[in-house]
CSV table of C-alpha atoms and ligand atoms in Angstrom, one decimal:
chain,number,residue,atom,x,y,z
A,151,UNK,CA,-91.6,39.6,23.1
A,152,UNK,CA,-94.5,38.2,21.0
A,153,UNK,CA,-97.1,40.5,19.9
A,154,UNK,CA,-100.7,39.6,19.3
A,155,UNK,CA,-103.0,41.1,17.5
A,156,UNK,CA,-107.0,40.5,17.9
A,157,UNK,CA,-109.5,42.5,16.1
A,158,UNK,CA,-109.5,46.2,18.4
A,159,UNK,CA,-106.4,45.6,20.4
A,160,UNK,CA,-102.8,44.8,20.1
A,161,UNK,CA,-101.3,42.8,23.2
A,162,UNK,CA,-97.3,42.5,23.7
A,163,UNK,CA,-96.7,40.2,25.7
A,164,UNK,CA,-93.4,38.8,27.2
A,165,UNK,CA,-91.7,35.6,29.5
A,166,UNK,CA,-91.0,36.4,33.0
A,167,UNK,CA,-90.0,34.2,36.1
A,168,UNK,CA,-93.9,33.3,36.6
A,169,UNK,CA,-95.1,33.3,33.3
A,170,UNK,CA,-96.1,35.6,30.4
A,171,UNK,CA,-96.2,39.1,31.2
A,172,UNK,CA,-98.4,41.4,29.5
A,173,UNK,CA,-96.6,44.6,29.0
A,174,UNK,CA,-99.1,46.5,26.6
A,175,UNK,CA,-102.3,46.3,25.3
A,176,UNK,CA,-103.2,49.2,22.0
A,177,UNK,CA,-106.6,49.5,21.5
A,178,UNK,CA,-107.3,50.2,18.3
A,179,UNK,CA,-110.6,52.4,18.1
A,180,UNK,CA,-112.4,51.9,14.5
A,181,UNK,CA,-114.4,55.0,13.3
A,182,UNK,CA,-117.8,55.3,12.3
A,183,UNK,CA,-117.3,56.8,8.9
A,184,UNK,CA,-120.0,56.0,6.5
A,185,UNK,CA,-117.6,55.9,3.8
A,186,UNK,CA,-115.1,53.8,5.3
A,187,UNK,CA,-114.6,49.9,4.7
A,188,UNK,CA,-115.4,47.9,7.6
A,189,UNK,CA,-114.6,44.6,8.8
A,190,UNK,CA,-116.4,42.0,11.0
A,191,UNK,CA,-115.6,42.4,15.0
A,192,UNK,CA,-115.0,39.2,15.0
A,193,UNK,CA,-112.8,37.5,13.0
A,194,UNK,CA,-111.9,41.0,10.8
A,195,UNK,CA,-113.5,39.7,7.3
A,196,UNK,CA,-114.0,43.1,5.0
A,197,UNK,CA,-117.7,43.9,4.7
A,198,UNK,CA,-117.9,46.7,2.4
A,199,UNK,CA,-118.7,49.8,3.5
A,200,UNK,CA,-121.1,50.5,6.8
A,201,UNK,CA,-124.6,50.7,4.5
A,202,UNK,CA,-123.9,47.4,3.1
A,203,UNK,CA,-123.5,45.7,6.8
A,204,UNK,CA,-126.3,43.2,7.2
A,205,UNK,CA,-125.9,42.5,11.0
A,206,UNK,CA,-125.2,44.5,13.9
A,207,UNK,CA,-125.5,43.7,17.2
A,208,UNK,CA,-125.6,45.7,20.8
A,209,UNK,CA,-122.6,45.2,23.1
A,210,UNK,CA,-125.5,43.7,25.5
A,211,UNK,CA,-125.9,40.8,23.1
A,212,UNK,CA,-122.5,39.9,22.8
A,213,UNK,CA,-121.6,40.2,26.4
A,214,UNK,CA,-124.8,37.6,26.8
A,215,UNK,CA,-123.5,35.5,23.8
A,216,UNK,CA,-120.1,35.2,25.9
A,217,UNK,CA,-121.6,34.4,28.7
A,218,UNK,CA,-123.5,31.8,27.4
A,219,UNK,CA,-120.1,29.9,26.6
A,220,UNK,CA,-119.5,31.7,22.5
A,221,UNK,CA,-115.7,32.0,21.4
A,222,UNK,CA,-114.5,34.1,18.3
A,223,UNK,CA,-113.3,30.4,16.9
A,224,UNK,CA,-112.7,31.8,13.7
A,225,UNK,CA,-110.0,34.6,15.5
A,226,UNK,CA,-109.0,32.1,17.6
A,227,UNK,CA,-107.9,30.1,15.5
A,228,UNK,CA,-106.4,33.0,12.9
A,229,UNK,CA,-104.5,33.9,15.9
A,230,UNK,CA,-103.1,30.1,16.8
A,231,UNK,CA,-102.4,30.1,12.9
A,232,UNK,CA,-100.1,32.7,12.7
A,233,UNK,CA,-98.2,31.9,16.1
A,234,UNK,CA,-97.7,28.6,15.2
A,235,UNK,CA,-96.0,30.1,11.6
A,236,UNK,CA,-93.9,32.3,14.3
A,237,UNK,CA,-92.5,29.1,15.7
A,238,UNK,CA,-94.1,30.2,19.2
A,239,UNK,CA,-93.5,27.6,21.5
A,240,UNK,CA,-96.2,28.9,24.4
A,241,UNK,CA,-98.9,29.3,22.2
A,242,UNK,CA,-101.5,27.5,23.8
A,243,UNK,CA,-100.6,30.1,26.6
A,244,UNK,CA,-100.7,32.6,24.6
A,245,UNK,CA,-104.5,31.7,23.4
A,246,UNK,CA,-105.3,32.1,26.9
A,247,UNK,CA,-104.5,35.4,27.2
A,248,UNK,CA,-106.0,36.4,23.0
A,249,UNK,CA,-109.4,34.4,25.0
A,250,UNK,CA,-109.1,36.6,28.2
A,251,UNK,CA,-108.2,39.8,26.2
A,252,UNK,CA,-111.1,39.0,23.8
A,253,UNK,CA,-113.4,38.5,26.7
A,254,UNK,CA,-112.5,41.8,28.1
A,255,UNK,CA,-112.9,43.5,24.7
A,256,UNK,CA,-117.0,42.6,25.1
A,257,UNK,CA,-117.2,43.5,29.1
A,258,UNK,CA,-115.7,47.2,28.0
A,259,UNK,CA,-117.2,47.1,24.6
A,260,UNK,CA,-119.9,50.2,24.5
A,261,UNK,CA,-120.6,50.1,20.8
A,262,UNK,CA,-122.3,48.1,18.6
A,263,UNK,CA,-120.7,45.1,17.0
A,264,UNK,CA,-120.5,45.0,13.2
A,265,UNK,CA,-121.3,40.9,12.4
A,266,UNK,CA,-120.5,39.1,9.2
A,267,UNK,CA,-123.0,36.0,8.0
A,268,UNK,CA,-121.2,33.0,9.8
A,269,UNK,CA,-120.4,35.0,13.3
A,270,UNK,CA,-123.8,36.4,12.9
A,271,UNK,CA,-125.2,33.1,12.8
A,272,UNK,CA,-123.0,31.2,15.1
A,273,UNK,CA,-123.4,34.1,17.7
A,274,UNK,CA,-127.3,33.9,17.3
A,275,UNK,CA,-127.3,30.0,19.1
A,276,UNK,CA,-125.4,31.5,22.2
A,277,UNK,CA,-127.7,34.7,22.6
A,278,UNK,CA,-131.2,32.2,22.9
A,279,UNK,CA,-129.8,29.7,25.2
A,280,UNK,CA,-130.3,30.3,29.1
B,396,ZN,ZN1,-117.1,37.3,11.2
């Protein structure tokens, strides 16, 4: 049982006779204190506290951006990081599935997304292109 963690969810996942299984996703639901330290949506770098975030976009954008072809490369490749450290040996399945989840993530996500500099700006070629 391997379990992953992208920014907002947790998945477990698991071997079975036709491939992985995923037994449980966690969403993890971030608050909206004022106060509290918040990360980037995307690949989870600290931003300081909500006043000092610079970019925020609507759900509507991303959804477009990930439409238009954009990956979270910089979770991605967090994520392939630290299962290769594990010693997991399907982890190019297992990217799959962080892709998938991920890409669910933005087709539920209702909120705005909180952006640091580079996702900002690697986000903002996906949202123009048609
Ligand atoms: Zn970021």
């Amino acid at each position: 049982m391997t379990q992953i963690e992208v920014p907002s969810e947790t998945i477990v996942v698991e071997m079975g006779e036709d491939g992985l299984n995923i037994l449980e996703t966690f969403m993890q639901m971030s608050g909206m204190d004022d106060s509290a330290p918040v990360q980037c949506d995307i690949c989870s770098k600290p931003l300081g506290k909500m006043k000092d975030v610079k970019h925020i976009e609507s759900p509507e954008s991303i959804t477009i951006a990930e439409r238009n072809g954009f990956k979270p490369e910089q979770m991605l490749k967090a994520t392939e990081n630290m299962l290769k450290e594990e010693g997991e040996e399907n982890h190019d399945e297992l990217m799959e599935i962080v892709l998938d989840s991920w890409k669910s993530i933005v087709d539920k996500s209702e909120t705005p997304w909180v952006l640091c500099d580079e996702c900002y700006e690697s986000i903002k070629n996906f949202k123009s292109k048609r």
